Amino acid sequence: MSRSPERLVTLALALALAVGHATAARADPGDATAGPGGVTAGIEDIVAPVEDVLAEVESLDGAESESKQGEQVTVALTSDVLFALDRAALTAGAKLRLRRVAERIRAESAGGEVRIEGHTDDQGGDAYNDALSLRRARAVRQVLQGTLAGADVTLLARGFGESRPRLPNIVEGRPVAANRAKNRRVEIIFNAR
């Protein structure tokens, strides 16, 4: 069930109207607090649970996205802009993007751990994808270490292979190239101040 703010407001209003009609139907015509015609409109507090809000923004080219949940910021860079196919050596363009991410970490991070997590799509074997995702996470960590020298952060690299896809790699029995591209990524996760 969707818990968007608009849906919750609509649900709350519908519930308030239903409660108001039920109260009005039960009002005692001789009640001194009743309004004209003996109708009492009861107003009750409506409490709706609010779950964690996850805000996500994606670049126009789809190569980078950022999400924030509480104080945790996740910057996801698709592997296609960081690496050549089946490689763990960063491209020149990737180093520029990583410098910008490092500047954000330096400016916004509360310090502590910065996790660098590599991910692949479902093509290839599990052992190969696990090793490739770890090599890619380590390559990103190496660039960030140089850029973040002196910052109060500890960089941790880990590879997850294909075990944590963002989107299904296969839909209705067919591979989805766009989903696979989003699953091939490196995520940089830190806590903001």
N, C-alpha and C. Protein backbone atom coordinates (compact mmCIF):
# COMPACT_ATOMS: atom_id res chain seq x y z
N MET A 1 0.84 -1.18 0.00
CA MET A 1 0.00 0.00 0.00
C MET A 1 0.88 1.23 0.00
N SER A 2 0.59 2.17 -0.81
CA SER A 2 1.36 3.40 -0.87
C SER A 2 1.07 4.25 0.34
N ARG A 3 2.11 4.85 0.90
CA ARG A 3 1.95 5.71 2.07
C ARG A 3 2.43 7.11 1.76
N SER A 4 2.11 7.59 0.59
CA SER A 4 2.52 8.94 0.22
C SER A 4 1.79 9.94 1.09
N PRO A 5 2.37 11.12 1.30
CA PRO A 5 1.70 12.13 2.13
C PRO A 5 0.32 12.49 1.60
N GLU A 6 0.16 12.58 0.27
CA GLU A 6 -1.14 12.92 -0.30
C GLU A 6 -2.17 11.86 0.03
N ARG A 7 -1.78 10.61 -0.06
CA ARG A 7 -2.70 9.51 0.23
C ARG A 7 -3.08 9.51 1.70
N LEU A 8 -2.13 9.79 2.58
CA LEU A 8 -2.43 9.84 4.01
C LEU A 8 -3.39 10.98 4.34
N VAL A 9 -3.19 12.14 3.71
CA VAL A 9 -4.08 13.28 3.95
C VAL A 9 -5.49 12.94 3.46
N THR A 10 -5.60 12.35 2.29
CA THR A 10 -6.90 11.97 1.76
C THR A 10 -7.59 10.98 2.68
N LEU A 11 -6.84 9.99 3.16
CA LEU A 11 -7.38 9.00 4.08
C LEU A 11 -7.83 9.66 5.38
N ALA A 12 -7.03 10.58 5.89
CA ALA A 12 -7.36 11.27 7.13
C ALA A 12 -8.63 12.09 6.98
N LEU A 13 -8.77 12.80 5.85
CA LEU A 13 -9.97 13.60 5.62
C LEU A 13 -11.20 12.72 5.51
N ALA A 14 -11.10 11.63 4.79
CA ALA A 14 -12.23 10.71 4.66
C ALA A 14 -12.63 10.15 6.01
N LEU A 15 -11.65 9.81 6.82
CA LEU A 15 -11.92 9.28 8.15
C LEU A 15 -12.57 10.35 9.03
N ALA A 16 -12.08 11.61 8.93
CA ALA A 16 -12.64 12.70 9.72
C ALA A 16 -14.10 12.94 9.35
N LEU A 17 -14.39 12.90 8.05
CA LEU A 17 -15.77 13.09 7.62
C LEU A 17 -16.66 11.95 8.11
N ALA A 18 -16.15 10.74 8.03
CA ALA A 18 -16.94 9.60 8.50
C ALA A 18 -17.19 9.69 10.00
N VAL A 19 -16.19 10.07 10.76
CA VAL A 19 -16.35 10.21 12.21
C VAL A 19 -17.33 11.34 12.50
N GLY A 20 -17.23 12.45 11.78
CA GLY A 20 -18.13 13.58 11.97
C GLY A 20 -19.57 13.20 11.70
N HIS A 21 -19.82 12.45 10.62
CA HIS A 21 -21.19 12.02 10.31
C HIS A 21 -21.72 11.06 11.37
N ALA A 22 -20.87 10.18 11.84
CA ALA A 22 -21.31 9.23 12.87
C ALA A 22 -21.64 9.97 14.16
N THR A 23 -20.84 10.96 14.52
CA THR A 23 -21.09 11.73 15.73
C THR A 23 -22.37 12.54 15.58
N ALA A 24 -22.55 13.16 14.41
CA ALA A 24 -23.75 13.96 14.17
C ALA A 24 -25.00 13.10 14.25
N ALA A 25 -24.93 11.88 13.77
CA ALA A 25 -26.09 11.01 13.79
C ALA A 25 -26.46 10.60 15.21
N ARG A 26 -25.49 10.57 16.12
CA ARG A 26 -25.75 10.15 17.49
C ARG A 26 -26.02 11.33 18.42
N ALA A 27 -25.97 12.56 17.95
CA ALA A 27 -26.12 13.73 18.82
C ALA A 27 -27.51 13.78 19.44
N ASP A 28 -27.54 14.17 20.68
CA ASP A 28 -28.80 14.34 21.41
C ASP A 28 -29.34 15.73 21.09
N PRO A 29 -30.58 15.83 20.53
CA PRO A 29 -31.12 17.13 20.17
C PRO A 29 -31.22 18.09 21.34
N GLY A 30 -31.32 17.59 22.56
CA GLY A 30 -31.42 18.47 23.72
C GLY A 30 -30.07 18.82 24.32
N ASP A 31 -28.98 18.35 23.72
CA ASP A 31 -27.65 18.60 24.24
C ASP A 31 -27.32 20.08 24.16
N ALA A 32 -26.88 20.65 25.26
CA ALA A 32 -26.57 22.08 25.30
C ALA A 32 -25.37 22.42 24.43
N THR A 33 -24.50 21.45 24.16
CA THR A 33 -23.31 21.73 23.34
C THR A 33 -23.60 21.52 21.87
N ALA A 34 -24.82 21.05 21.56
CA ALA A 34 -25.16 20.77 20.17
C ALA A 34 -25.34 22.07 19.41
N GLY A 35 -25.02 22.04 18.15
CA GLY A 35 -25.18 23.20 17.29
C GLY A 35 -26.61 23.30 16.81
N PRO A 36 -26.84 24.12 15.80
CA PRO A 36 -28.20 24.27 15.27
C PRO A 36 -28.77 22.93 14.83
N GLY A 37 -30.01 22.68 15.18
CA GLY A 37 -30.66 21.42 14.81
C GLY A 37 -30.21 20.25 15.66
N GLY A 38 -29.47 20.52 16.74
CA GLY A 38 -29.03 19.45 17.64
C GLY A 38 -27.89 18.62 17.10
N VAL A 39 -27.14 19.12 16.13
CA VAL A 39 -26.05 18.35 15.53
C VAL A 39 -24.73 18.72 16.21
N THR A 40 -24.03 17.72 16.69
CA THR A 40 -22.71 17.91 17.28
C THR A 40 -21.68 17.32 16.33
N ALA A 41 -20.74 18.12 15.93
CA ALA A 41 -19.67 17.62 15.07
C ALA A 41 -18.46 17.33 15.94
N GLY A 42 -18.15 16.07 16.11
CA GLY A 42 -16.99 15.68 16.93
C GLY A 42 -15.73 15.72 16.10
N ILE A 43 -14.70 16.26 16.67
CA ILE A 43 -13.42 16.30 16.00
C ILE A 43 -12.46 15.50 16.85
N GLU A 44 -11.83 14.54 16.23
CA GLU A 44 -10.88 13.71 16.95
C GLU A 44 -9.53 13.81 16.28
N ASP A 45 -8.49 13.61 17.07
CA ASP A 45 -7.15 13.60 16.49
C ASP A 45 -6.98 12.35 15.65
N ILE A 46 -6.41 12.54 14.50
CA ILE A 46 -6.10 11.42 13.64
C ILE A 46 -4.59 11.27 13.62
N VAL A 47 -4.14 10.10 13.97
CA VAL A 47 -2.71 9.84 14.01
C VAL A 47 -2.41 8.79 12.94
N ALA A 48 -1.54 9.16 12.01
CA ALA A 48 -1.13 8.24 10.96
C ALA A 48 0.37 8.03 11.08
N PRO A 49 0.81 6.77 11.08
CA PRO A 49 2.25 6.53 11.19
C PRO A 49 2.98 7.01 9.95
N VAL A 50 4.14 7.59 10.16
CA VAL A 50 4.98 8.03 9.05
C VAL A 50 6.22 7.16 9.06
N GLU A 51 6.42 6.48 7.97
CA GLU A 51 7.60 5.63 7.86
C GLU A 51 8.76 6.47 7.37
N ASP A 52 9.94 5.90 7.38
CA ASP A 52 11.13 6.61 6.91
C ASP A 52 10.88 7.21 5.54
N VAL A 53 11.29 8.43 5.38
CA VAL A 53 11.17 9.10 4.09
C VAL A 53 12.48 8.92 3.35
N LEU A 54 12.40 8.43 2.14
CA LEU A 54 13.57 8.21 1.32
C LEU A 54 13.47 9.12 0.10
N ALA A 55 14.33 10.10 0.04
CA ALA A 55 14.35 11.02 -1.10
C ALA A 55 15.45 10.57 -2.04
N GLU A 56 15.12 10.49 -3.35
CA GLU A 56 16.11 10.07 -4.33
C GLU A 56 16.09 11.02 -5.52
N VAL A 57 17.28 11.38 -5.98
CA VAL A 57 17.46 12.26 -7.13
C VAL A 57 18.41 11.56 -8.09
N GLU A 58 18.06 11.62 -9.38
CA GLU A 58 18.91 10.98 -10.39
C GLU A 58 19.36 12.02 -11.41
N SER A 59 20.61 11.88 -11.88
CA SER A 59 21.12 12.79 -12.91
C SER A 59 20.36 12.57 -14.22
N LEU A 60 20.39 13.56 -15.08
CA LEU A 60 19.66 13.47 -16.34
C LEU A 60 20.14 12.31 -17.20
N ASP A 61 21.44 12.00 -17.14
CA ASP A 61 21.96 10.90 -17.95
C ASP A 61 21.79 9.54 -17.27
N GLY A 62 21.26 9.52 -16.04
CA GLY A 62 21.03 8.27 -15.33
C GLY A 62 22.28 7.63 -14.77
N ALA A 63 23.42 8.28 -14.91
CA ALA A 63 24.69 7.70 -14.48
C ALA A 63 24.94 7.86 -12.99
N GLU A 64 24.22 8.77 -12.36
CA GLU A 64 24.45 9.05 -10.94
C GLU A 64 23.11 9.29 -10.26
N SER A 65 22.98 8.75 -9.06
CA SER A 65 21.78 9.05 -8.27
C SER A 65 22.21 9.25 -6.83
N GLU A 66 21.36 9.95 -6.12
CA GLU A 66 21.62 10.20 -4.71
C GLU A 66 20.33 9.99 -3.94
N SER A 67 20.44 9.28 -2.83
CA SER A 67 19.29 9.11 -1.96
C SER A 67 19.70 9.47 -0.54
N LYS A 68 18.71 9.92 0.21
CA LYS A 68 18.96 10.29 1.60
C LYS A 68 17.85 9.71 2.44
N GLN A 69 18.25 8.99 3.47
CA GLN A 69 17.31 8.41 4.42
C GLN A 69 17.81 8.78 5.80
N GLY A 70 17.09 9.68 6.46
CA GLY A 70 17.59 10.21 7.72
C GLY A 70 18.87 10.98 7.45
N GLU A 71 19.92 10.65 8.17
CA GLU A 71 21.21 11.32 7.96
C GLU A 71 22.10 10.58 6.97
N GLN A 72 21.68 9.39 6.54
CA GLN A 72 22.50 8.58 5.64
C GLN A 72 22.32 9.00 4.18
N VAL A 73 23.43 9.32 3.55
CA VAL A 73 23.44 9.72 2.13
C VAL A 73 24.09 8.59 1.33
N THR A 74 23.44 8.20 0.23
CA THR A 74 23.99 7.20 -0.67
C THR A 74 24.12 7.81 -2.05
N VAL A 75 25.35 7.86 -2.55
CA VAL A 75 25.62 8.31 -3.92
C VAL A 75 25.93 7.05 -4.72
N ALA A 76 25.11 6.79 -5.73
CA ALA A 76 25.30 5.61 -6.59
C ALA A 76 25.78 6.06 -7.96
N LEU A 77 26.89 5.50 -8.39
CA LEU A 77 27.45 5.78 -9.72
C LEU A 77 27.39 4.49 -10.53
N THR A 78 26.79 4.55 -11.71
CA THR A 78 26.72 3.33 -12.51
C THR A 78 28.12 2.94 -12.97
N SER A 79 28.36 1.66 -12.97
CA SER A 79 29.68 1.16 -13.35
C SER A 79 30.02 1.50 -14.79
N ASP A 80 29.00 1.67 -15.62
CA ASP A 80 29.25 1.97 -17.03
C ASP A 80 29.97 3.31 -17.21
N VAL A 81 29.81 4.26 -16.27
CA VAL A 81 30.53 5.53 -16.38
C VAL A 81 31.86 5.49 -15.62
N LEU A 82 32.04 4.48 -14.79
CA LEU A 82 33.28 4.38 -14.01
C LEU A 82 34.31 3.46 -14.65
N PHE A 83 33.84 2.40 -15.30
CA PHE A 83 34.73 1.33 -15.76
C PHE A 83 34.36 0.88 -17.17
N ALA A 84 35.33 0.30 -17.86
CA ALA A 84 35.04 -0.40 -19.11
C ALA A 84 34.38 -1.73 -18.74
N LEU A 85 33.71 -2.34 -19.69
CA LEU A 85 33.01 -3.61 -19.46
C LEU A 85 33.97 -4.66 -18.89
N ASP A 86 33.56 -5.29 -17.81
CA ASP A 86 34.31 -6.35 -17.13
C ASP A 86 35.69 -5.91 -16.64
N ARG A 87 35.86 -4.64 -16.38
CA ARG A 87 37.15 -4.12 -15.90
C ARG A 87 36.96 -3.42 -14.56
N ALA A 88 38.06 -3.25 -13.84
CA ALA A 88 38.04 -2.55 -12.55
C ALA A 88 38.96 -1.34 -12.56
N ALA A 89 39.53 -1.00 -13.72
CA ALA A 89 40.36 0.20 -13.82
C ALA A 89 39.45 1.38 -14.13
N LEU A 90 39.55 2.43 -13.32
CA LEU A 90 38.70 3.60 -13.49
C LEU A 90 39.07 4.40 -14.74
N THR A 91 38.06 4.96 -15.37
CA THR A 91 38.29 5.83 -16.53
C THR A 91 38.66 7.22 -16.03
N ALA A 92 39.16 8.07 -16.92
CA ALA A 92 39.51 9.45 -16.56
C ALA A 92 38.26 10.21 -16.11
N GLY A 93 37.15 10.00 -16.80
CA GLY A 93 35.89 10.64 -16.42
C GLY A 93 35.42 10.20 -15.04
N ALA A 94 35.68 8.95 -14.70
CA ALA A 94 35.29 8.43 -13.39
C ALA A 94 36.04 9.16 -12.28
N LYS A 95 37.30 9.41 -12.51
CA LYS A 95 38.10 10.09 -11.47
C LYS A 95 37.57 11.50 -11.22
N LEU A 96 37.12 12.17 -12.26
CA LEU A 96 36.53 13.50 -12.09
C LEU A 96 35.25 13.42 -11.27
N ARG A 97 34.37 12.47 -11.59
CA ARG A 97 33.14 12.29 -10.81
C ARG A 97 33.46 11.97 -9.36
N LEU A 98 34.44 11.13 -9.13
CA LEU A 98 34.79 10.75 -7.76
C LEU A 98 35.38 11.92 -6.98
N ARG A 99 36.09 12.80 -7.64
CA ARG A 99 36.58 14.00 -6.96
C ARG A 99 35.42 14.86 -6.47
N ARG A 100 34.37 14.97 -7.31
CA ARG A 100 33.19 15.74 -6.90
C ARG A 100 32.49 15.07 -5.71
N VAL A 101 32.41 13.76 -5.71
CA VAL A 101 31.81 13.04 -4.58
C VAL A 101 32.66 13.25 -3.32
N ALA A 102 33.98 13.19 -3.48
CA ALA A 102 34.87 13.41 -2.34
C ALA A 102 34.70 14.81 -1.76
N GLU A 103 34.51 15.80 -2.61
CA GLU A 103 34.27 17.17 -2.13
C GLU A 103 32.99 17.23 -1.30
N ARG A 104 31.97 16.53 -1.74
CA ARG A 104 30.71 16.48 -0.98
C ARG A 104 30.92 15.81 0.37
N ILE A 105 31.67 14.71 0.37
CA ILE A 105 31.92 14.01 1.63
C ILE A 105 32.67 14.93 2.57
N ARG A 106 33.68 15.59 2.07
CA ARG A 106 34.47 16.51 2.90
C ARG A 106 33.59 17.62 3.47
N ALA A 107 32.67 18.15 2.67
CA ALA A 107 31.83 19.27 3.08
C ALA A 107 30.65 18.85 3.97
N GLU A 108 30.09 17.67 3.73
CA GLU A 108 28.83 17.30 4.38
C GLU A 108 28.93 16.18 5.40
N SER A 109 30.02 15.40 5.36
CA SER A 109 30.10 14.21 6.20
C SER A 109 30.26 14.54 7.67
N ALA A 110 29.62 13.72 8.49
CA ALA A 110 29.76 13.84 9.94
C ALA A 110 31.02 13.12 10.42
N GLY A 111 31.78 12.56 9.49
CA GLY A 111 32.98 11.80 9.84
C GLY A 111 32.63 10.34 10.04
N GLY A 112 33.60 9.56 10.45
CA GLY A 112 33.36 8.13 10.68
C GLY A 112 33.51 7.33 9.40
N GLU A 113 32.73 6.26 9.30
CA GLU A 113 32.85 5.34 8.18
C GLU A 113 32.18 5.87 6.92
N VAL A 114 32.87 5.66 5.81
CA VAL A 114 32.30 5.85 4.48
C VAL A 114 32.38 4.49 3.81
N ARG A 115 31.23 3.93 3.50
CA ARG A 115 31.19 2.60 2.88
C ARG A 115 31.17 2.75 1.36
N ILE A 116 31.97 1.94 0.71
CA ILE A 116 32.03 1.90 -0.74
C ILE A 116 31.64 0.48 -1.13
N GLU A 117 30.48 0.35 -1.77
CA GLU A 117 29.93 -0.97 -2.05
C GLU A 117 29.79 -1.18 -3.55
N GLY A 118 30.45 -2.23 -4.05
CA GLY A 118 30.38 -2.57 -5.46
C GLY A 118 29.26 -3.56 -5.73
N HIS A 119 28.59 -3.41 -6.89
CA HIS A 119 27.48 -4.28 -7.29
C HIS A 119 27.58 -4.58 -8.77
N THR A 120 27.10 -5.75 -9.16
CA THR A 120 27.07 -6.15 -10.58
C THR A 120 25.64 -6.52 -10.96
N ASP A 121 25.45 -6.80 -12.25
CA ASP A 121 24.17 -7.36 -12.68
C ASP A 121 24.26 -8.88 -12.59
N ASP A 122 23.32 -9.58 -13.19
CA ASP A 122 23.25 -11.04 -13.07
C ASP A 122 24.02 -11.79 -14.13
N GLN A 123 24.72 -11.10 -15.01
CA GLN A 123 25.48 -11.78 -16.05
C GLN A 123 26.81 -12.26 -15.47
N GLY A 124 27.17 -13.48 -15.76
CA GLY A 124 28.40 -14.05 -15.21
C GLY A 124 28.11 -14.84 -13.95
N GLY A 125 29.09 -15.59 -13.51
CA GLY A 125 28.93 -16.43 -12.33
C GLY A 125 29.04 -15.64 -11.04
N ASP A 126 28.53 -16.21 -9.97
CA ASP A 126 28.55 -15.54 -8.66
C ASP A 126 29.96 -15.20 -8.21
N ALA A 127 30.88 -16.16 -8.30
CA ALA A 127 32.25 -15.93 -7.83
C ALA A 127 32.91 -14.81 -8.65
N TYR A 128 32.70 -14.81 -9.96
CA TYR A 128 33.27 -13.77 -10.81
C TYR A 128 32.70 -12.40 -10.44
N ASN A 129 31.38 -12.32 -10.29
CA ASN A 129 30.73 -11.04 -9.96
C ASN A 129 31.12 -10.54 -8.58
N ASP A 130 31.25 -11.45 -7.62
CA ASP A 130 31.70 -11.04 -6.28
C ASP A 130 33.09 -10.43 -6.34
N ALA A 131 34.00 -11.10 -7.06
CA ALA A 131 35.38 -10.59 -7.17
C ALA A 131 35.44 -9.28 -7.94
N LEU A 132 34.69 -9.16 -9.04
CA LEU A 132 34.68 -7.94 -9.84
C LEU A 132 34.13 -6.77 -9.02
N SER A 133 33.04 -6.99 -8.31
CA SER A 133 32.44 -5.90 -7.52
C SER A 133 33.38 -5.44 -6.41
N LEU A 134 34.13 -6.36 -5.82
CA LEU A 134 35.10 -5.98 -4.78
C LEU A 134 36.27 -5.21 -5.39
N ARG A 135 36.78 -5.65 -6.54
CA ARG A 135 37.88 -4.92 -7.19
C ARG A 135 37.44 -3.51 -7.55
N ARG A 136 36.23 -3.36 -8.02
CA ARG A 136 35.72 -2.03 -8.37
C ARG A 136 35.56 -1.14 -7.13
N ALA A 137 35.04 -1.70 -6.05
CA ALA A 137 34.90 -0.93 -4.81
C ALA A 137 36.27 -0.49 -4.30
N ARG A 138 37.25 -1.36 -4.40
CA ARG A 138 38.61 -1.01 -3.95
C ARG A 138 39.23 0.07 -4.84
N ALA A 139 38.95 0.03 -6.15
CA ALA A 139 39.48 1.05 -7.06
C ALA A 139 38.89 2.42 -6.70
N VAL A 140 37.61 2.46 -6.38
CA VAL A 140 36.97 3.71 -5.98
C VAL A 140 37.55 4.17 -4.65
N ARG A 141 37.73 3.24 -3.72
CA ARG A 141 38.31 3.61 -2.42
C ARG A 141 39.69 4.22 -2.59
N GLN A 142 40.49 3.67 -3.47
CA GLN A 142 41.85 4.18 -3.67
C GLN A 142 41.83 5.64 -4.14
N VAL A 143 40.95 5.96 -5.08
CA VAL A 143 40.86 7.34 -5.56
C VAL A 143 40.34 8.25 -4.44
N LEU A 144 39.33 7.80 -3.72
CA LEU A 144 38.78 8.63 -2.63
C LEU A 144 39.80 8.85 -1.51
N GLN A 145 40.64 7.84 -1.23
CA GLN A 145 41.66 7.99 -0.19
C GLN A 145 42.59 9.15 -0.51
N GLY A 146 43.00 9.22 -1.76
CA GLY A 146 43.90 10.31 -2.16
C GLY A 146 43.23 11.66 -2.07
N THR A 147 41.96 11.72 -2.44
CA THR A 147 41.23 12.99 -2.44
C THR A 147 40.80 13.40 -1.04
N LEU A 148 40.57 12.43 -0.17
CA LEU A 148 40.08 12.73 1.18
C LEU A 148 41.18 12.67 2.24
N ALA A 149 42.43 12.74 1.82
CA ALA A 149 43.55 12.70 2.77
C ALA A 149 43.34 13.80 3.82
N GLY A 150 43.47 13.43 5.08
CA GLY A 150 43.31 14.38 6.17
C GLY A 150 41.89 14.53 6.67
N ALA A 151 40.91 13.98 5.95
CA ALA A 151 39.51 14.05 6.41
C ALA A 151 39.31 13.02 7.52
N ASP A 152 38.35 13.28 8.38
CA ASP A 152 38.07 12.41 9.52
C ASP A 152 37.12 11.28 9.10
N VAL A 153 37.55 10.47 8.12
CA VAL A 153 36.71 9.37 7.64
C VAL A 153 37.56 8.11 7.48
N THR A 154 36.89 6.98 7.60
CA THR A 154 37.50 5.68 7.34
C THR A 154 36.76 5.08 6.16
N LEU A 155 37.49 4.73 5.10
CA LEU A 155 36.88 4.20 3.90
C LEU A 155 36.89 2.68 3.93
N LEU A 156 35.71 2.08 3.78
CA LEU A 156 35.56 0.63 3.80
C LEU A 156 35.04 0.17 2.44
N ALA A 157 35.71 -0.78 1.80
CA ALA A 157 35.29 -1.28 0.49
C ALA A 157 34.76 -2.71 0.63
N ARG A 158 33.64 -2.97 -0.06
CA ARG A 158 33.04 -4.29 -0.01
C ARG A 158 32.35 -4.57 -1.34
N GLY A 159 32.40 -5.80 -1.79
CA GLY A 159 31.74 -6.21 -3.03
C GLY A 159 30.56 -7.12 -2.74
N PHE A 160 29.43 -6.86 -3.39
CA PHE A 160 28.23 -7.66 -3.19
C PHE A 160 27.83 -8.46 -4.42
N GLY A 161 28.60 -8.33 -5.50
CA GLY A 161 28.24 -9.07 -6.71
C GLY A 161 26.84 -8.70 -7.17
N GLU A 162 26.07 -9.72 -7.51
CA GLU A 162 24.71 -9.50 -8.01
C GLU A 162 23.65 -9.69 -6.92
N SER A 163 24.07 -9.80 -5.66
CA SER A 163 23.14 -10.15 -4.58
C SER A 163 22.18 -9.05 -4.15
N ARG A 164 22.44 -7.79 -4.53
CA ARG A 164 21.58 -6.67 -4.11
C ARG A 164 21.19 -5.79 -5.30
N PRO A 165 20.39 -6.33 -6.22
CA PRO A 165 20.00 -5.51 -7.37
C PRO A 165 19.05 -4.39 -6.95
N ARG A 166 19.15 -3.26 -7.60
CA ARG A 166 18.19 -2.15 -7.38
C ARG A 166 16.88 -2.45 -8.08
N LEU A 167 16.99 -3.07 -9.25
CA LEU A 167 15.82 -3.40 -10.08
C LEU A 167 15.95 -4.84 -10.56
N PRO A 168 14.85 -5.48 -10.94
CA PRO A 168 14.96 -6.85 -11.45
C PRO A 168 15.74 -6.89 -12.76
N ASN A 169 16.69 -7.80 -12.86
CA ASN A 169 17.47 -7.95 -14.08
C ASN A 169 16.63 -8.53 -15.21
N ILE A 170 15.67 -9.37 -14.84
CA ILE A 170 14.82 -10.05 -15.82
C ILE A 170 13.37 -9.78 -15.44
N VAL A 171 12.59 -9.35 -16.42
CA VAL A 171 11.16 -9.08 -16.21
C VAL A 171 10.38 -9.90 -17.22
N GLU A 172 9.42 -10.66 -16.72
CA GLU A 172 8.59 -11.53 -17.57
C GLU A 172 9.44 -12.41 -18.47
N GLY A 173 10.51 -12.96 -17.90
CA GLY A 173 11.36 -13.90 -18.63
C GLY A 173 12.34 -13.27 -19.60
N ARG A 174 12.37 -11.93 -19.66
CA ARG A 174 13.27 -11.25 -20.60
C ARG A 174 14.25 -10.36 -19.85
N PRO A 175 15.53 -10.37 -20.25
CA PRO A 175 16.49 -9.46 -19.64
C PRO A 175 16.15 -8.01 -19.98
N VAL A 176 16.34 -7.13 -19.02
CA VAL A 176 16.06 -5.70 -19.22
C VAL A 176 17.40 -4.96 -19.12
N ALA A 177 17.90 -4.51 -20.26
CA ALA A 177 19.22 -3.88 -20.32
C ALA A 177 19.31 -2.64 -19.43
N ALA A 178 18.27 -1.83 -19.39
CA ALA A 178 18.29 -0.61 -18.57
C ALA A 178 18.38 -0.95 -17.08
N ASN A 179 17.69 -1.99 -16.66
CA ASN A 179 17.75 -2.41 -15.25
C ASN A 179 19.14 -2.96 -14.93
N ARG A 180 19.66 -3.77 -15.82
CA ARG A 180 21.00 -4.31 -15.59
C ARG A 180 22.03 -3.19 -15.48
N ALA A 181 21.89 -2.15 -16.29
CA ALA A 181 22.82 -1.02 -16.24
C ALA A 181 22.75 -0.32 -14.88
N LYS A 182 21.55 -0.18 -14.31
CA LYS A 182 21.41 0.46 -13.00
C LYS A 182 21.93 -0.44 -11.88
N ASN A 183 21.89 -1.74 -12.09
CA ASN A 183 22.39 -2.68 -11.08
C ASN A 183 23.91 -2.71 -11.03
N ARG A 184 24.56 -2.42 -12.15
CA ARG A 184 26.03 -2.34 -12.20
C ARG A 184 26.41 -0.96 -11.67
N ARG A 185 26.80 -0.93 -10.40
CA ARG A 185 27.02 0.37 -9.76
C ARG A 185 27.99 0.24 -8.61
N VAL A 186 28.50 1.40 -8.19
CA VAL A 186 29.25 1.51 -6.94
C VAL A 186 28.51 2.54 -6.11
N GLU A 187 28.20 2.19 -4.87
CA GLU A 187 27.52 3.10 -3.96
C GLU A 187 28.50 3.60 -2.91
N ILE A 188 28.44 4.89 -2.66
CA ILE A 188 29.28 5.53 -1.64
C ILE A 188 28.31 6.04 -0.59
N ILE A 189 28.45 5.53 0.63
CA ILE A 189 27.46 5.79 1.68
C ILE A 189 28.14 6.45 2.87
N PHE A 190 27.59 7.60 3.29
CA PHE A 190 28.15 8.31 4.45
C PHE A 190 27.04 8.98 5.22
N ASN A 191 27.33 9.33 6.46
CA ASN A 191 26.37 10.06 7.28
C ASN A 191 26.67 11.55 7.20
N ALA A 192 25.62 12.32 6.93
CA ALA A 192 25.74 13.78 6.84
C ALA A 192 25.62 14.40 8.23
N ARG A 193 26.13 15.62 8.35
CA ARG A 193 26.02 16.34 9.62
C ARG A 193 24.60 16.73 9.89
